[in-house]
CSV table of C-alpha atoms and ligand atoms in Angstrom, one decimal:
chain,number,residue,atom,x,y,z
A,1,MET,CA,-46.4,-229.3,98.1
A,2,THR,CA,-48.9,-230.9,95.7
A,3,THR,CA,-50.0,-228.8,92.7
A,4,VAL,CA,-53.4,-229.7,91.3
A,5,LEU,CA,-54.9,-228.2,88.1
A,6,ILE,CA,-58.7,-228.5,87.7
A,7,THR,CA,-60.7,-227.5,84.7
A,8,GLY,CA,-64.3,-226.3,85.2
A,9,ALA,CA,-63.5,-225.3,88.8
A,10,ASN,CA,-66.1,-222.6,89.2
A,11,GLN,CA,-69.0,-224.7,90.2
A,12,GLY,CA,-70.2,-228.3,90.9
A,13,ILE,CA,-67.7,-231.1,91.3
A,14,GLY,CA,-64.8,-229.0,90.1
A,15,LEU,CA,-65.4,-226.4,92.7
A,16,ALA,CA,-65.8,-229.0,95.4
A,17,LEU,CA,-62.5,-230.6,94.3
A,18,ALA,CA,-60.8,-227.2,94.5
A,19,GLN,CA,-62.2,-226.5,98.0
A,20,GLN,CA,-61.1,-229.9,99.3
A,21,TYR,CA,-57.6,-229.8,97.8
A,22,ALA,CA,-57.2,-226.3,99.1
A,23,ALA,CA,-58.2,-227.6,102.6
A,24,GLU,CA,-55.5,-230.2,102.3
A,25,GLU,CA,-53.1,-227.4,101.6
A,26,ALA,CA,-52.4,-228.2,98.0
A,27,ASP,CA,-51.6,-225.5,95.5
A,28,VAL,CA,-54.7,-225.3,93.3
A,29,LEU,CA,-54.9,-223.9,89.8
A,30,GLY,CA,-58.6,-223.5,89.3
A,31,CYS,CA,-59.5,-223.0,85.6
A,32,CYS,CA,-62.7,-221.6,84.4
A,33,ILE,CA,-64.2,-219.9,81.3
A,34,GLU,CA,-64.8,-216.5,83.0
A,35,PRO,CA,-62.9,-215.7,86.2
A,36,ALA,CA,-64.8,-212.4,86.5
A,37,THR,CA,-68.0,-214.3,87.3
A,38,ALA,CA,-66.5,-217.2,89.2
A,39,ALA,CA,-67.8,-215.9,92.6
A,40,SER,CA,-67.3,-219.1,94.7
A,41,LEU,CA,-63.9,-219.8,93.3
A,42,SER,CA,-62.8,-216.2,93.8
A,43,GLU,CA,-64.0,-216.4,97.4
A,44,LEU,CA,-61.9,-219.6,97.9
A,45,ALA,CA,-58.9,-217.9,96.3
A,46,SER,CA,-59.1,-214.9,98.6
A,47,LEU,CA,-59.6,-217.1,101.7
A,48,SER,CA,-56.7,-219.4,100.9
A,49,GLY,CA,-54.0,-216.7,100.4
A,50,SER,CA,-51.9,-217.5,97.3
A,51,ARG,CA,-52.5,-221.2,97.3
A,52,VAL,CA,-55.5,-221.0,95.0
A,53,LYS,CA,-54.9,-219.3,91.7
A,54,ILE,CA,-57.7,-218.7,89.1
A,55,ILE,CA,-56.8,-219.2,85.4
A,56,LYS,CA,-59.0,-218.4,82.5
A,57,LEU,CA,-59.6,-221.4,80.3
A,58,ASP,CA,-62.2,-222.4,77.7
A,59,VAL,CA,-61.3,-226.0,76.9
A,60,THR,CA,-62.9,-225.8,73.5
A,61,ASP,CA,-60.5,-223.0,72.4
A,62,GLU,CA,-57.0,-224.1,71.4
A,63,THR,CA,-55.8,-220.5,71.8
A,64,SER,CA,-57.0,-220.6,75.3
A,65,ILE,CA,-55.3,-223.9,76.0
A,66,GLN,CA,-52.0,-222.4,74.6
A,67,SER,CA,-52.4,-219.3,76.8
A,68,LEU,CA,-52.7,-221.7,79.8
A,69,LYS,CA,-49.5,-223.4,78.7
A,70,ASP,CA,-47.8,-220.1,78.2
A,71,GLU,CA,-48.8,-218.9,81.7
A,72,LEU,CA,-47.7,-222.2,83.4
A,73,ARG,CA,-44.4,-222.4,81.4
A,74,ASP,CA,-42.4,-225.1,83.2
A,75,GLN,CA,-44.4,-225.2,86.4
A,76,PRO,CA,-44.7,-228.8,87.6
A,77,ILE,CA,-48.3,-230.2,87.9
A,78,ASP,CA,-48.8,-233.2,90.2
A,79,ILE,CA,-52.4,-233.8,89.4
A,80,LEU,CA,-54.2,-232.6,86.3
A,81,ILE,CA,-58.0,-233.1,86.5
A,82,ASN,CA,-60.0,-232.8,83.3
A,83,ASN,CA,-63.4,-232.1,85.0
A,84,ALA,CA,-65.1,-229.6,82.7
A,85,GLY,CA,-68.0,-231.1,80.8
A,86,ILE,CA,-71.4,-230.5,79.4
A,87,ILE,CA,-74.6,-232.7,79.1
A,88,GLY,CA,-75.1,-231.7,75.5
A,89,PRO,CA,-78.2,-230.8,73.5
A,90,GLU,CA,-81.7,-230.8,75.1
A,91,ASN,CA,-82.9,-233.5,72.7
A,92,GLN,CA,-80.4,-236.2,71.9
A,93,SER,CA,-82.6,-239.3,71.4
A,94,ALA,CA,-82.5,-241.8,68.6
A,95,ASN,CA,-85.0,-239.6,66.8
A,96,CYS,CA,-83.0,-236.4,67.0
A,97,ILE,CA,-79.4,-236.4,66.0
A,98,ASP,CA,-78.4,-232.7,66.4
A,99,ALA,CA,-75.1,-232.8,64.5
A,100,GLU,CA,-73.8,-229.5,65.9
A,101,GLY,CA,-74.8,-230.4,69.4
A,102,TRP,CA,-73.1,-233.7,69.0
A,103,MET,CA,-69.9,-232.1,67.8
A,104,THR,CA,-69.9,-229.6,70.7
A,105,THR,CA,-70.5,-232.4,73.2
A,106,LEU,CA,-67.7,-234.5,71.8
A,107,ARG,CA,-65.4,-231.4,71.7
A,108,VAL,CA,-65.9,-230.5,75.3
A,109,ASN,CA,-66.1,-233.9,76.9
A,110,ALA,CA,-63.8,-236.1,74.8
A,111,LEU,CA,-61.4,-234.0,72.6
A,112,ALA,CA,-60.6,-231.1,75.1
A,113,PRO,CA,-59.3,-233.4,77.8
A,114,MET,CA,-56.9,-234.9,75.3
A,115,LEU,CA,-55.8,-231.5,74.0
A,116,VAL,CA,-55.3,-230.2,77.6
A,117,ALA,CA,-53.4,-233.3,78.5
A,118,LEU,CA,-51.1,-233.0,75.5
A,119,ALA,CA,-50.5,-229.3,76.1
A,120,LEU,CA,-49.5,-229.9,79.7
A,121,ARG,CA,-47.7,-233.2,79.3
A,122,ASP,CA,-44.3,-231.7,80.2
A,123,ASN,CA,-45.7,-230.0,83.3
A,124,LEU,CA,-47.2,-233.3,84.3
A,125,LYS,CA,-43.8,-235.1,83.8
A,126,ARG,CA,-42.1,-232.4,85.9
A,127,GLY,CA,-44.6,-233.1,88.7
A,128,TYR,CA,-43.9,-235.6,91.5
A,129,GLU,CA,-47.2,-237.5,91.3
A,130,LYS,CA,-47.7,-237.4,87.5
A,131,LYS,CA,-51.4,-238.1,87.7
A,132,LEU,CA,-53.7,-237.3,84.8
A,133,VAL,CA,-57.4,-237.7,85.8
A,134,ALA,CA,-60.5,-237.6,83.6
A,135,ILE,CA,-63.9,-237.1,85.2
A,136,SER,CA,-66.0,-239.5,83.2
A,137,SER,CA,-69.5,-240.9,83.7
A,138,GLY,CA,-71.1,-244.3,84.2
A,139,LEU,CA,-73.1,-243.3,81.2
A,140,GLY,CA,-69.9,-243.8,79.2
A,141,SER,CA,-70.2,-247.5,79.8
A,142,THR,CA,-71.5,-249.5,76.8
A,143,SER,CA,-72.1,-252.5,79.0
A,144,ILE,CA,-74.6,-250.8,81.4
A,145,ASP,CA,-78.1,-250.2,80.2
A,146,SER,CA,-78.7,-246.6,81.2
A,147,SER,CA,-82.2,-246.4,79.7
A,148,SER,CA,-83.9,-247.1,83.0
A,149,THR,CA,-82.2,-244.1,84.7
A,150,LEU,CA,-82.2,-241.8,81.8
A,151,ALA,CA,-85.1,-241.6,79.4
A,152,PRO,CA,-84.4,-241.1,76.6
A,153,ILE,CA,-80.8,-242.1,76.4
A,154,ARG,CA,-78.5,-239.1,75.9
A,155,TYR,CA,-76.8,-240.4,72.8
A,156,ALA,CA,-74.2,-237.5,72.4
A,157,TYR,CA,-73.3,-237.4,76.1
A,158,CYS,CA,-72.9,-241.2,76.4
A,159,ALA,CA,-70.8,-241.4,73.2
A,160,SER,CA,-68.6,-238.5,74.4
A,161,LYS,CA,-67.8,-240.2,77.7
A,162,ALA,CA,-67.1,-243.5,75.9
A,163,ALA,CA,-64.7,-241.6,73.6
A,164,LEU,CA,-63.1,-239.9,76.6
A,165,ASN,CA,-62.6,-243.3,78.3
A,166,ASN,CA,-61.1,-244.8,75.2
A,167,GLY,CA,-58.6,-241.9,74.7
A,168,MET,CA,-57.6,-241.8,78.3
A,169,HIS,CA,-57.1,-245.6,78.4
A,170,ALA,CA,-54.8,-245.3,75.4
A,171,LEU,CA,-52.8,-242.5,77.2
A,172,SER,CA,-52.5,-244.8,80.2
A,173,ARG,CA,-50.6,-247.2,78.0
A,174,ASP,CA,-48.6,-244.7,75.9
A,175,TRP,CA,-47.5,-242.5,78.8
A,176,ALA,CA,-46.8,-245.4,81.2
A,177,ASN,CA,-43.1,-245.4,80.4
A,178,GLU,CA,-43.0,-241.7,81.3
A,179,GLY,CA,-44.4,-242.5,84.7
A,180,VAL,CA,-47.8,-240.9,84.1
A,181,LEU,CA,-50.8,-242.6,85.8
A,182,VAL,CA,-54.2,-242.1,84.3
A,183,GLY,CA,-57.4,-242.1,86.5
A,184,ILE,CA,-60.7,-242.6,84.7
A,185,LEU,CA,-63.3,-241.8,87.3
A,186,ALA,CA,-67.1,-241.6,87.4
A,187,PRO,CA,-68.3,-239.2,90.1
A,188,GLY,CA,-71.7,-240.7,90.8
A,189,PHE,CA,-75.1,-239.0,90.3
A,190,VAL,CA,-74.3,-235.6,91.8
A,191,ARG,CA,-76.5,-232.7,92.7
A,192,THR,CA,-75.0,-230.0,90.5
A,193,SER,CA,-76.3,-227.9,87.6
A,194,MET,CA,-75.6,-230.8,85.3
A,195,GLY,CA,-77.4,-233.3,87.7
A,196,GLY,CA,-80.3,-230.8,87.6
A,197,ALA,CA,-83.8,-231.6,88.9
A,198,ALA,CA,-83.3,-235.3,88.4
A,199,ALA,CA,-80.4,-235.5,90.8
A,200,ALA,CA,-82.1,-233.1,93.2
A,201,ALA,CA,-85.1,-235.5,93.4
A,202,ASP,CA,-83.2,-238.7,93.5
A,203,PRO,CA,-82.6,-240.1,97.0
A,204,THR,CA,-79.5,-242.0,95.7
A,205,SER,CA,-77.8,-238.8,94.4
A,206,ILE,CA,-74.9,-237.4,96.3
A,207,SER,CA,-73.5,-233.9,97.1
A,208,PRO,CA,-70.6,-232.5,95.1
A,209,GLU,CA,-68.6,-232.6,98.4
A,210,GLU,CA,-69.2,-236.4,98.9
A,211,SER,CA,-68.3,-237.0,95.2
A,212,ALA,CA,-65.1,-234.9,95.5
A,213,SER,CA,-64.0,-236.6,98.6
A,214,GLY,CA,-64.4,-240.0,97.0
A,215,LEU,CA,-62.6,-238.8,93.9
A,216,ILE,CA,-59.7,-237.4,95.9
A,217,ARG,CA,-59.3,-240.7,97.7
A,218,ARG,CA,-59.3,-242.6,94.4
A,219,ILE,CA,-56.7,-240.2,93.0
A,220,ALA,CA,-54.5,-240.6,96.1
A,221,GLU,CA,-54.7,-244.4,95.7
A,222,LEU,CA,-53.9,-244.3,91.9
A,223,THR,CA,-51.1,-246.7,91.0
A,224,SER,CA,-49.9,-248.4,87.9
A,225,ALA,CA,-52.4,-251.2,88.8
A,226,THR,CA,-55.4,-248.8,88.6
A,227,SER,CA,-54.0,-246.6,85.9
A,228,GLY,CA,-56.3,-246.8,82.8
A,229,VAL,CA,-59.0,-248.6,84.9
A,230,PHE,CA,-62.6,-247.2,84.7
A,231,GLN,CA,-63.9,-246.9,88.2
A,232,ASN,CA,-66.4,-244.9,90.2
A,233,TYR,CA,-65.8,-242.5,93.1
A,234,ARG,CA,-66.1,-245.4,95.5
A,235,GLY,CA,-63.4,-247.3,93.8
A,236,GLU,CA,-65.7,-249.9,92.2
A,237,LYS,CA,-64.6,-251.0,88.7
A,238,ILE,CA,-67.1,-250.1,85.9
A,239,PRO,CA,-67.3,-252.3,82.8
A,240,TRP,CA,-66.4,-250.6,79.5
B,1,NAP,N1,-73.5,-234.2,88.0
B,1,NAP,C1,-73.5,-235.5,87.7
B,1,NAP,O1,-74.4,-236.3,88.1
B,1,NAP,C2,-72.4,-236.1,86.9
B,1,NAP,C3,-72.4,-237.5,86.6
B,1,NAP,C4,-71.4,-238.1,85.9
B,1,NAP,C5,-70.4,-237.3,85.4
B,1,NAP,N2,-70.4,-236.0,85.6
B,1,NAP,C6,-69.2,-235.2,85.1
B,1,NAP,O2,-68.6,-234.4,86.1
B,1,NAP,C7,-68.0,-233.3,85.5
B,1,NAP,C8,-68.4,-232.1,86.3
B,1,NAP,O3,-69.8,-231.9,86.1
B,1,NAP,P1,-70.8,-231.2,87.2
B,1,NAP,O4,-71.8,-232.1,87.6
B,1,NAP,O5,-70.0,-230.5,88.2
B,1,NAP,O6,-71.4,-230.1,86.2
B,1,NAP,P2,-71.6,-228.5,86.3
B,1,NAP,O7,-71.9,-228.1,87.7
B,1,NAP,O8,-72.5,-228.2,85.2
B,1,NAP,O9,-70.1,-228.0,86.0
B,1,NAP,C9,-69.5,-228.2,84.7
B,1,NAP,C10,-68.2,-227.4,84.7
B,1,NAP,O10,-67.6,-227.5,83.4
B,1,NAP,C11,-67.4,-226.2,82.9
B,1,NAP,N3,-67.3,-226.1,81.5
B,1,NAP,C12,-68.2,-226.4,80.5
B,1,NAP,N4,-67.8,-226.2,79.3
B,1,NAP,C13,-66.6,-225.7,79.4
B,1,NAP,C14,-65.6,-225.2,78.5
B,1,NAP,N5,-65.8,-225.1,77.2
B,1,NAP,N6,-64.4,-224.7,79.0
B,1,NAP,C15,-64.2,-224.8,80.3
B,1,NAP,N7,-65.0,-225.2,81.3
B,1,NAP,C16,-66.2,-225.6,80.8
B,1,NAP,C17,-68.5,-225.3,83.5
B,1,NAP,O11,-68.2,-224.0,83.3
B,1,NAP,P3,-69.4,-222.8,83.4
B,1,NAP,O12,-69.9,-222.9,84.8
B,1,NAP,O13,-68.7,-221.6,83.0
B,1,NAP,O14,-70.4,-223.3,82.4
B,1,NAP,C18,-68.5,-225.9,84.9
B,1,NAP,O15,-67.5,-225.3,85.6
B,1,NAP,C19,-68.4,-233.3,84.0
B,1,NAP,O16,-67.4,-233.8,83.2
B,1,NAP,C20,-69.6,-234.2,84.0
B,1,NAP,O17,-69.8,-234.8,82.7
B,1,NAP,C21,-71.3,-235.4,86.3
């Protein structure tokens, strides 16, 4: 039985991942900041018997990460998906560098996935698949000019995803000899809270379900050849 841990599993792409893995009969550890208000995740948990378990986790809080580790103890995790993320401050153009907003964005999107990965490293090593996955963004690519699709450029968000990519790429090298594979995956432009009105109005945007099903295929196909490679949910390589 595959065990999958997903952060930010109460809505959007994280919830769709939890639903689809549960439908595949995986054991799902769905993490969220406040289980008491995670209605859709609670419904999934009650419909799937004991296969979906909800765990409280604020990825910015090191005590919360330690509590997660304490709760899991030596439980093997096959697939660890760092999905939780934020778009960052409202105004993050070249004319407005909101220092606190930047730090929060970097903390959630870039530092937290590293801290969660390190905390659960032994659980991952005990798993059969040993797959560490970061839900990144095409906006983390320095090579792609995002100014046409996003005006103004969201400096903090783009920087945070570039930092995430860099850290996860380094882990793909450093943990390779432990058998850990690292997926760095962009989910597309998705109609979620984060995607907001722009995604809702964009005919090229996709549903969380379509994104999740592509991500799950990429994770299933992850090998040492694609570990540390930045790719989208369709399996197309993205330039750094
Ligand atoms: N939507 C897109 O078009 C798009 C494109 C590229 C990349 N992505 C990435 O895809 C991932 C999922 O985004 P989404 O579109 O599904 O957005 P979303 O619907 O806003 O969901 C974000 C999730 O992250 C959780 N989260 C935020 N801060 C957290 C924290 N400190 N601790 C724990 N959980 C936290 C949220 O919890 P609460 O509900 O409690 O706030 C929520 O469950 C993110 O990493 C995002 O950057 C999305």
